[in-house]
Amino acid sequence: MKQGFLPISRKEMEDRGWSQPDFVYVSGDAYVDHPSFGHAIITRLLESLGYKVCILPQPDWRRRESIMEFGEPRLAFLVSAGNMDSMVNHYTVAKKRRRTDAFSPGGVMGKRPDYAVVVYCNLIRQVYKHTPIIAGGIEASLRRLAHYDYWSDTLKRSILLDSGADLISYGMGERSIAAVAEALDAGLSIRDITYIDGTVCKVRDLSSVYDPVILPSYEALKEDRLNYARSFYTQYCNTDPFSGRRLVEPYSDHCFVVQNPPAKPLTQEEMDQVYSYPYMRTWHPAYDEAGGIPAIQEVKFSLVSNRGCFGGCSFCALTFHQGRILQTRSHKSLLTEAKGMTEDPDFKGYIHDVGGPTANFRQPSCKKQLTKGVCSKKQCLFPEPCKNLEVSHKDYVKLLRKLREVPGVKKVFIRSGIRFDYVMADRDDTFLRELCQYHVSGQLKVAPEHIADPVLDRMGKPKNSVYQSFVKKYESINRQIGKKQYLVPYLMSSHPGSTLKEAIALSEYLRDLGVMPEQVQDFYPTPSTISTCMYYTGVDPRDMGPVYVPKNPHEKAMQRALIQFRDPRNYDLVLEALKKAGRMDLVGFDKKCLIRPRRPKDKEEGAGRRIKQYAPAGQGERKAGKRGKKKTIRNIHRKKTI
């Protein structure tokens, strides 16, 4: 296996003595040869199998010539939008264009198109009419069947049809892409590769499709959103590699999209192999002049210890992509990578993270999963921990202890999310104690998301009482070890099920806590999540019951403002929300009030007086004079934030 970066230009390809690559990997991200980037893993995997692989990062989609850099590959084009869905990469939840792109040279925005997989595949097909195209990555994976597209507010067809690709490799694609490569190399036509787990194909009839579950047709989905909710839940119940059925989505009498069952999870040995390839662990030198690729900063000195998540949050697409079965790397593999980090001249002694989708999951939730799969209609942790759930942090604690002892490592942080309900289900407090003692630096980020149980139920999150119990235990352990460390809760506004009543309840909780979040995430309806299905259909696909969905931009702004009610800029929105909800009892001078009433003359007075006016109720009002005003402003900014 040749060391060094894979070719990203014809010259680099020819320098290797190649006249034609076997595969050309087209990516919406710049080329970073690090295992946190999907294009690096797939290309290194194919290289390890003996294939010649070139990478075409961020081709200019406005020029057909850009796709011709390496000529026609011998076997296929592989196409991915990158580590993120291109629309999430480009737009905020308010559909405003983002200013920077962390996956592009220098963070410059505009290096990839909207709906990148469709655009890249169409561009290839204009030039190479018959060359196989295999789409993969998060964008193709989560749009593999008909899906609601938030940015166009429409129900879109399978991306397989709009892109003109021949196959989709969905989920974590190591197994499926290796099987497809082997079939193509053996001379099999791409049209005949319809049987590989972890792929989606299109067929003209169902004569060769074994034991399928027929979903509602695309036309039926468009006619009735309830049909889409039912179809989506069928898909959700078939995301397990052991029990998942083959799904068929009809588009006409002669066009069917077939989703084969998910690929089987990797063994620990296979996971270790994936992370042992000769990655350069940085961006290609071609980006040096632009300042490199910002996205690597957070992951360069982080360790991926697991894949999959049995947490089952409604707003998360992991069930559809990585699946719910935990796959882990061995201690030896992780220690080898950590020791390699210490030899990097940029390493300062700090491992930034040891985790994955959920850091403190290091084993399947129960023994039967590795042979029978996960339960299709039951969750491991929600609404309460399953009686069969095996809770243990012992392996994770052992791993962290070993990493702390690696020469050259000063501190090991845990920055991936931890499931606090899983922590609370563990009768042994060793992990939480060592987390506070060694792996937190002043603040621990957790994700209660909300405090109103009706909203938490829709989110698939534990009841608020579980989070409150965790808060008490966290504070108690920190007192015992003599540390002052805080919790930083991630909160979400405008999730399906959240009315102004629940939004106000959240603001009252923050008032009592004495904090104001600096950042709040509005619910973002990304493809293939239960929450997005609720947003589009108005029902919960799990029980088909109606769900209140805040869609009006102004109402969403009010819900967001209520979380940051102390911000003077949000006064009018907070006041309007309280009036609309009939909660004017929260406007006044009592310490339980959110805001103070505005006096008529305040509208005509200066900004300084208005800042004073907006000060939270019960904080005390300074009187006349510049000195008094400065103290008022200072007190506001001194208010504890998170």
XYZ file of C-alpha atoms in Angstrom:
642
model
C 0.000 0.000 0.000
C 1.464 3.332 -1.060
C 1.978 5.918 1.653
C 0.992 9.552 1.164
C -2.155 11.321 0.066
C -4.329 9.811 -2.627
C -4.253 11.684 -5.972
C -6.506 14.734 -6.331
C -5.163 15.801 -9.755
C -4.174 14.121 -13.010
C -0.526 14.968 -12.350
C -0.594 13.244 -8.961
C -2.247 10.231 -10.581
C 0.374 10.056 -13.315
C 3.137 10.461 -10.747
C 1.976 7.115 -9.376
C 2.290 5.599 -12.813
C -1.460 5.232 -13.312
C -3.130 5.895 -16.640
C -6.663 5.263 -15.357
C -8.147 4.979 -11.857
C -10.514 2.199 -10.848
C -12.673 4.608 -8.853
C -13.053 8.384 -8.756
C -14.508 9.624 -5.493
C -16.320 12.967 -5.980
C -16.755 14.823 -2.683
C -18.457 18.026 -1.624
C -15.798 18.405 1.081
C -12.174 19.297 0.602
C -9.827 16.307 0.934
C -8.834 15.646 4.513
C -7.154 12.287 5.019
C -8.457 11.643 8.516
C -10.820 8.876 9.707
C -13.363 11.441 10.909
C -14.089 12.163 7.237
C -16.163 9.651 5.292
C -14.284 10.087 2.021
C -11.004 9.178 3.749
C -12.368 5.928 5.185
C -14.000 4.700 1.964
C -11.045 5.556 -0.269
C -8.504 4.022 2.106
C -10.659 0.905 2.360
C -10.740 0.530 -1.429
C -7.004 1.202 -1.592
C -6.423 -1.589 0.951
C -8.362 -3.944 -1.349
C -5.975 -3.183 -4.185
C -7.978 -0.632 -6.175
C -6.589 2.564 -7.692
C -8.586 5.414 -6.185
C -8.497 9.127 -7.007
C -10.377 11.853 -5.149
C -12.056 14.763 -6.907
C -12.837 17.202 -4.086
C -15.279 20.055 -4.684
C -15.307 20.074 -8.496
C -16.716 23.203 -10.144
C -20.263 22.054 -10.908
C -20.685 24.926 -13.374
C -18.082 23.409 -15.716
C -18.444 19.968 -17.291
C -14.696 19.816 -17.735
C -14.140 19.747 -13.974
C -15.559 16.237 -13.752
C -13.100 15.025 -16.409
C -9.923 15.556 -14.373
C -9.049 11.845 -14.293
C -11.038 10.712 -17.299
C -13.467 7.803 -17.049
C -12.753 5.427 -14.149
C -12.484 1.732 -14.931
C -15.215 0.710 -12.481
C -17.309 3.609 -11.135
C -17.726 7.125 -9.830
C -18.454 7.381 -6.098
C -20.365 10.537 -5.131
C -20.903 12.153 -1.724
C -21.994 15.613 -0.602
C -19.504 15.362 2.269
C -19.730 14.924 6.028
C -22.922 17.009 6.134
C -26.062 17.300 4.070
C -25.256 20.134 1.668
C -28.425 22.044 2.616
C -27.636 21.894 6.340
C -24.102 22.956 5.463
C -25.397 25.963 3.526
C -28.458 27.202 5.433
C -29.561 27.970 8.988
C -32.923 26.757 10.262
C -34.248 30.197 9.264
C -33.115 29.323 5.703
C -30.518 32.074 5.749
C -27.224 31.435 3.978
C -24.370 30.568 6.306
C -21.244 32.679 6.022
C -18.613 29.981 6.362
C -18.074 26.340 5.444
C -15.756 24.493 7.838
C -15.204 21.717 5.271
C -13.816 24.021 2.572
C -10.361 25.618 2.221
C -10.085 28.611 4.526
C -13.705 28.141 5.568
C -14.898 29.843 2.380
C -18.564 29.300 1.544
C -19.731 28.445 -1.975
C -17.383 25.605 -2.934
C -20.213 23.101 -3.413
C -23.742 23.356 -4.861
C -27.073 22.994 -3.093
C -28.301 19.373 -3.275
C -24.738 18.402 -4.087
C -25.304 14.686 -4.740
C -27.948 15.378 -7.392
C -25.851 18.093 -9.054
C -22.619 16.066 -9.111
C -24.323 12.926 -10.429
C -26.139 14.875 -13.151
C -22.836 16.491 -14.135
C -21.136 13.104 -14.432
C -24.013 11.688 -16.437
C -23.787 14.563 -18.945
C -20.222 13.509 -19.759
C -20.159 9.765 -19.071
C -23.455 8.273 -20.218
C -22.915 4.687 -19.123
C -20.296 4.765 -16.349
C -21.676 3.374 -13.061
C -22.399 6.005 -10.404
C -22.738 5.038 -6.741
C -24.012 7.706 -4.357
C -23.226 7.572 -0.644
C -22.593 9.643 2.452
C -25.088 11.295 4.785
C -27.004 13.216 2.106
C -27.712 10.199 -0.106
C -28.233 7.887 2.868
C -30.983 9.954 4.473
C -32.692 10.752 1.168
C -32.684 7.195 -0.132
C -36.492 6.956 -0.299
C -39.157 9.634 -0.696
C -38.504 12.297 1.922
C -39.696 15.679 3.134
C -37.325 18.443 2.079
C -37.558 21.387 4.468
C -35.764 23.874 2.232
C -38.165 23.504 -0.702
C -41.107 22.524 1.555
C -41.912 19.594 -0.725
C -41.973 15.824 -0.675
C -39.080 14.787 -2.882
C -38.537 11.501 -4.685
C -35.758 9.114 -3.809
C -32.450 10.821 -4.524
C -31.619 7.778 -6.651
C -34.093 8.973 -9.271
C -33.323 12.694 -9.217
C -29.573 12.134 -9.322
C -29.471 9.533 -12.061
C -27.133 7.382 -9.929
C -27.256 3.599 -10.317
C -26.926 2.656 -6.661
C -26.986 4.205 -3.208
C -24.673 2.856 -0.534
C -26.490 3.873 2.634
C -25.401 3.898 6.246
C -21.783 3.279 7.154
C -20.719 1.950 3.766
C -17.624 -0.189 4.298
C -19.336 -3.544 3.755
C -21.584 -2.467 0.899
C -18.959 -0.555 -1.076
C -16.487 -3.439 -0.816
C -19.147 -5.867 -2.094
C -20.126 -3.540 -4.962
C -16.472 -3.067 -5.938
C -15.927 -6.821 -5.987
C -19.000 -7.365 -8.177
C -17.995 -4.653 -10.652
C -14.428 -5.920 -10.793
C -15.756 -9.395 -11.571
C -17.511 -7.980 -14.629
C -21.061 -7.838 -13.297
C -23.238 -5.114 -14.823
C -24.279 -2.367 -12.417
C -27.903 -3.107 -13.428
C -27.562 -6.596 -12.008
C -26.224 -5.502 -8.624
C -29.588 -5.459 -6.882
C -28.977 -7.793 -3.949
C -26.292 -6.258 -1.705
C -27.253 -5.332 1.858
C -26.840 -1.649 2.615
C -27.718 -0.545 -0.936
C -30.693 0.960 -2.739
C -31.304 0.199 -6.406
C -34.014 0.784 -9.023
C -35.706 -1.963 -11.048
C -38.313 -2.115 -13.825
C -40.261 -4.998 -12.266
C -40.312 -7.008 -9.043
C -39.722 -10.450 -10.489
C -36.233 -10.629 -8.992
C -37.028 -8.898 -5.676
C -37.287 -11.435 -2.862
C -39.925 -11.123 -0.124
C -40.457 -7.336 -0.277
C -42.584 -5.041 1.853
C -44.438 -2.773 -0.582
C -44.634 0.817 0.641
C -47.266 3.289 -0.564
C -46.469 4.685 -4.000
C -44.931 8.111 -4.382
C -48.240 9.384 -5.785
C -50.099 8.074 -2.734
C -47.571 9.790 -0.461
C -48.163 13.108 -2.197
C -51.935 12.731 -2.044
C -52.148 12.124 1.715
C -49.546 13.036 4.305
C -50.870 10.322 6.604
C -49.707 7.802 4.014
C -46.245 9.285 4.328
C -46.357 8.968 8.139
C -47.298 5.277 7.854
C -44.642 4.657 5.222
C -41.983 6.413 7.268
C -42.733 4.339 10.354
C -42.477 1.154 8.308
C -39.040 2.324 7.210
C -38.111 3.186 10.795
C -39.093 -0.305 11.964
C -36.864 -1.873 9.305
C -33.556 -0.155 10.039
C -32.089 -3.160 11.856
C -29.580 -5.331 9.947
C -30.892 -8.573 11.488
C -34.654 -8.063 11.320
C -35.012 -5.392 8.625
C -37.068 -6.355 5.568
C -36.496 -5.412 1.932
C -38.606 -2.320 1.134
C -40.034 -1.316 -2.243
C -41.299 2.166 -3.097
C -43.274 2.240 -6.401
C -43.017 5.242 -8.724
C -44.806 3.807 -11.742
C -45.681 0.444 -13.258
C -42.116 0.225 -14.564
C -40.087 2.006 -11.870
C -39.503 0.688 -8.368
C -36.921 1.824 -5.835
C -35.718 -1.120 -3.753
C -34.034 -0.691 -0.373
C -32.153 -3.816 0.627
C -31.798 -4.577 4.364
C -29.052 -2.673 6.192
C -25.503 -4.013 6.139
C -24.395 -6.016 9.164
C -22.451 -4.114 11.858
C -18.670 -4.318 11.855
C -16.927 -6.605 14.314
C -14.398 -5.073 16.687
C -11.582 -6.433 14.551
C -13.103 -4.821 11.467
C -13.562 -1.528 13.296
C -9.916 -1.633 14.328
C -8.915 -2.285 10.730
C -10.894 0.722 9.451
C -8.998 3.031 11.808
C -5.583 1.492 11.120
C -5.251 2.558 7.480
C -2.294 4.872 6.706
C -4.166 8.141 7.063
C -2.099 11.309 6.805
C -4.411 12.767 9.494
C -4.506 16.242 7.982
C -5.631 18.141 4.888
C -3.995 17.811 1.490
C -1.067 20.241 1.043
C -2.948 21.903 -1.833
C -4.955 23.769 0.832
C -2.007 25.155 2.789
C -2.071 28.517 1.048
C -5.778 28.974 1.855
C -5.167 28.263 5.525
C -6.237 24.631 5.609
C -9.593 23.058 6.434
C -11.159 24.384 9.670
C -13.239 21.246 10.338
C -10.194 19.208 11.304
C -9.398 21.346 14.329
C -12.064 19.695 16.493
C -11.259 16.125 15.462
C -7.535 15.944 14.773
C -6.747 14.977 18.350
C -10.013 13.163 19.103
C -10.630 9.417 19.251
C -13.680 7.716 17.758
C -14.354 4.815 20.108
C -17.794 3.698 18.940
C -20.489 3.805 16.294
C -24.236 3.482 16.533
C -26.599 4.750 19.214
C -29.508 3.100 20.994
C -30.584 6.438 22.496
C -33.295 6.872 19.869
C -33.862 10.651 19.993
C -36.704 11.552 17.628
C -34.838 14.478 16.049
C -31.704 12.449 15.306
C -31.121 10.534 12.055
C -28.586 8.100 13.528
C -31.133 5.277 13.532
C -31.365 5.599 9.748
C -27.639 6.026 9.179
C -25.393 4.328 11.750
C -28.114 2.221 13.326
C -28.848 1.358 16.949
C -26.346 -1.478 17.447
C -23.138 -0.386 19.180
C -19.855 -1.131 17.425
C -16.655 -0.423 19.307
C -12.920 -0.325 18.790
C -10.557 -2.255 21.033
C -8.480 -0.593 23.725
C -5.353 -1.576 21.814
C -6.524 0.208 18.662
C -7.416 3.383 20.550
C -4.183 3.387 22.560
C -2.145 2.956 19.387
C -3.865 5.961 17.841
C -3.398 8.007 21.018
C 0.319 7.215 21.093
C 0.556 8.278 17.462
C -1.016 11.624 18.375
C 1.704 12.322 20.922
C 4.268 12.194 18.125
C 2.525 14.968 16.182
C 4.421 18.273 16.627
C 1.081 20.110 16.997
C -0.084 17.913 19.873
C -0.141 19.873 23.141
C -0.961 16.992 25.442
C -4.740 17.167 25.235
C -6.981 14.504 23.735
C -10.094 16.483 22.891
C -12.608 13.653 22.923
C -13.056 9.893 23.319
C -16.477 9.002 22.070
C -18.873 8.849 19.183
C -22.567 9.587 18.717
C -22.891 8.938 22.473
C -19.615 8.882 24.363
C -20.589 6.610 27.259
C -21.996 3.762 25.143
C -19.361 1.035 24.854
C -21.520 -2.070 24.492
C -24.814 -3.154 22.905
C -27.807 -2.432 25.111
C -28.548 -6.159 25.485
C -26.951 -9.450 24.453
C -29.580 -10.472 21.915
C -28.800 -7.557 19.592
C -25.770 -9.174 17.991
C -27.844 -12.146 16.808
C -31.461 -10.997 16.684
C -31.128 -7.232 16.357
C -32.842 -4.421 18.225
C -36.553 -4.320 18.990
C -38.360 -2.741 16.044
C -41.043 -0.937 18.068
C -39.412 -0.496 21.466
C -36.648 1.802 22.637
C -33.831 0.830 24.985
C -33.993 3.970 27.152
C -37.344 5.595 26.368
C -39.768 6.180 27.981
C -37.891 4.282 30.697
C -34.864 1.992 30.570
C -35.810 -1.444 29.249
C -35.749 -4.261 31.812
C -33.267 -6.069 29.555
C -30.910 -3.084 29.321
C -27.397 -3.954 30.457
C -25.924 -0.836 32.017
C -22.191 -0.673 32.571
C -19.443 1.926 32.250
C -16.682 -0.454 33.375
C -15.074 -0.881 29.960
C -15.201 2.868 29.262
C -13.656 3.650 32.647
C -10.825 1.160 31.999
C -10.212 2.730 28.586
C -10.084 6.259 29.971
C -7.692 5.194 32.729
C -5.327 3.670 30.171
C -5.455 6.790 27.998
C -4.636 9.022 30.969
C -1.463 6.982 31.502
C -0.148 7.371 27.946
C 3.189 9.266 28.106
C 2.737 12.765 26.718
C -0.989 12.953 27.457
C -1.813 15.654 29.985
C -5.597 15.446 29.952
C -8.329 13.455 28.249
C -11.572 15.336 27.638
C -15.014 13.954 26.844
C -16.827 16.343 24.536
C -19.187 13.963 22.762
C -22.605 13.925 24.338
C -23.194 11.613 27.265
C -26.601 10.088 27.972
C -27.350 11.231 31.496
C -30.280 8.796 31.768
C -27.865 5.929 31.072
C -25.558 7.325 33.760
C -28.468 7.459 36.199
C -29.404 3.850 35.381
C -25.916 2.744 36.487
C -25.846 1.935 40.195
C -22.077 2.320 40.193
C -21.042 6.010 40.331
C -17.416 5.331 39.379
C -17.786 6.700 35.847
C -19.527 9.920 36.893
C -16.992 10.469 39.666
C -14.014 9.994 37.331
C -15.732 12.066 34.656
C -15.915 14.986 37.095
C -12.437 14.346 38.482
C -10.465 13.928 35.261
C -12.434 14.598 32.087
C -14.310 17.863 32.610
C -12.718 21.285 32.552
C -15.159 23.551 34.344
C -18.215 22.720 32.238
C -19.955 19.534 31.136
C -22.268 19.699 28.126
C -25.428 17.623 28.355
C -28.604 17.588 26.284
C -31.860 17.611 28.244
C -33.252 19.582 25.221
C -36.343 20.711 27.186
C -37.953 20.472 30.623
C -41.638 20.018 29.691
C -42.567 16.336 29.689
C -45.083 16.612 26.810
C -42.273 17.908 24.573
C -39.746 15.414 25.921
C -42.160 12.593 25.078
C -42.205 13.706 21.438
C -38.428 14.065 21.466
C -37.929 10.531 22.762
C -36.059 11.962 25.746
C -36.377 10.964 29.430
C -38.684 12.877 31.728
C -37.423 16.075 33.296
C -37.238 14.403 36.709
C -34.423 12.182 35.406
C -32.389 15.214 34.360
C -33.031 16.945 37.689
C -31.787 13.836 39.516
C -28.660 13.869 37.358
C -28.074 17.553 38.154
C -28.222 16.833 41.887
C -25.853 13.888 41.625
C -23.413 15.844 39.444
C -23.382 18.733 41.914
C -23.020 16.362 44.869
C -20.016 14.562 43.379
C -18.321 17.847 42.499
C -18.754 19.018 46.082
C -17.243 15.769 47.340
C -14.153 16.134 45.166
C -13.850 19.848 45.902
C -14.496 21.189 42.410
C -16.755 23.951 41.109
C -17.961 22.710 37.751
C -21.121 23.549 35.875
C -23.547 21.873 33.532
C -24.164 23.415 30.121
C -27.567 22.173 28.935
C -28.350 22.101 25.230
C -31.897 23.332 24.675
C -34.154 23.208 21.648
C -37.036 25.511 20.775
C -40.050 24.921 18.529
C -39.868 21.133 18.477
C -43.140 19.431 17.486
C -45.336 19.277 20.577
C -44.053 22.572 21.981
C -46.733 25.231 22.387
C -46.181 28.625 23.975
C -47.216 27.009 27.258
C -44.240 24.638 27.190
C -41.916 27.381 25.923
C -42.903 29.578 28.872
C -42.394 26.681 31.284
C -38.838 26.371 29.962
C -38.195 30.094 30.454
C -39.492 29.867 34.028
C -37.091 27.011 34.675
C -34.192 29.108 33.361
C -35.373 32.047 35.475
C -35.270 29.928 38.617
C -31.889 28.569 37.638
C -30.574 32.114 37.146
C -29.029 31.470 33.731
C -29.480 32.595 30.137
C -28.311 30.351 27.289
C -26.025 32.122 24.856
C -27.042 29.731 22.083
C -30.388 28.092 21.384
C -31.068 25.580 18.625
C -34.386 25.887 16.838
C -35.686 22.506 15.725
C -34.214 21.799 12.287
C -36.325 19.412 10.129
C -33.583 17.390 8.449
C -34.427 14.329 6.311
C -35.328 10.942 7.822
C -36.096 11.722 11.454
C -39.285 11.032 13.394
C -39.436 14.711 14.366
C -39.258 15.816 10.727
C -42.070 13.390 9.915
C -44.125 15.027 12.686
C -43.274 18.466 11.332
C -44.442 17.548 7.825
C -47.501 15.412 8.633
C -48.776 16.852 11.925
C -48.934 13.352 13.464
C -46.543 11.182 15.431
C -45.851 8.194 13.156
C -45.427 5.932 16.183
C -49.090 6.193 17.190
C -50.572 8.367 14.408
C -51.830 10.783 17.060
C -52.029 14.497 16.214
C -49.102 16.713 17.245
C -49.020 20.485 17.553
C -46.303 21.798 15.230
C -45.017 25.392 15.510
C -44.340 26.343 11.898
C -45.106 30.047 11.752
C -41.758 31.904 11.724
C -43.078 34.523 14.122
C -44.231 31.949 16.659
C -40.898 30.164 16.347
C -39.173 33.489 17.027
C -41.312 33.947 20.146
C -40.454 30.475 21.449
C -36.778 31.133 20.877
C -36.969 34.567 22.531
C -38.629 33.079 25.629
C -35.515 30.978 26.264
C -33.386 34.134 26.072
C -35.905 36.383 27.788
C -33.194 38.405 29.516
C -31.819 39.677 26.218
C -33.112 43.266 25.770
C -33.544 42.655 22.048
C -36.166 39.999 22.785
C -38.403 42.155 24.990
C -41.148 42.756 22.442
C -41.324 39.105 21.385
C -41.409 37.908 24.999
C -44.149 40.391 25.880
C -46.198 39.337 22.854
C -45.810 35.662 23.721
C -46.884 36.220 27.329
C -49.945 38.185 26.208
C -50.903 35.507 23.685
C -50.531 32.742 26.273
C -52.460 34.658 28.944
C -49.428 34.798 31.223
C -49.234 38.504 31.983
C -48.616 37.461 35.581
C -45.018 37.076 34.421
C -44.766 40.782 33.579
C -44.047 42.846 36.683
C -41.532 43.631 39.388
C -41.775 40.425 41.381
C -38.757 38.124 41.311
C -40.904 35.471 39.622
C -41.616 37.735 36.653
C -39.711 37.359 33.397
C -39.805 41.007 32.304
C -40.885 44.351 33.703
C -43.712 46.394 32.269
C -42.688 49.095 29.865
C -43.720 52.610 30.843
C -45.074 54.780 27.986
C -42.304 57.356 28.254
C -39.630 54.634 27.922
C -40.330 54.428 24.204
C -39.080 57.975 23.792
C -36.017 57.677 26.004
C -32.473 56.672 25.082
C -30.927 53.261 24.692
C -29.320 53.407 28.111
C -32.676 53.902 29.825
C -34.173 51.033 27.797
C -31.407 48.705 28.890
C -32.288 49.620 32.422
C -35.965 49.037 31.703
C -35.345 45.574 30.265
C -33.367 44.413 33.295
C -34.894 41.215 34.703
C -37.527 41.740 37.349
C -36.309 41.616 40.943
C -32.770 42.673 40.074
C -33.015 46.121 41.623
C -33.180 49.394 39.736
C -30.433 52.006 39.886
C -31.518 55.594 39.971
C -30.328 58.731 38.215
C -26.831 59.585 37.070
C -24.275 58.107 34.705
C -22.751 56.067 37.484
C -26.090 54.433 38.205
C -26.633 53.604 34.544
C -23.183 52.046 34.212
C -23.821 49.873 37.249
C -27.137 48.708 35.811
C -25.503 47.728 32.517
C -22.633 46.045 34.338
C -25.048 44.030 36.487
C -26.870 42.789 33.404
C -23.672 41.604 31.737
C -22.481 40.066 34.972
C -25.586 37.874 35.088
C -24.565 34.226 34.995
C -24.781 32.772 31.488
C -24.323 29.350 29.955
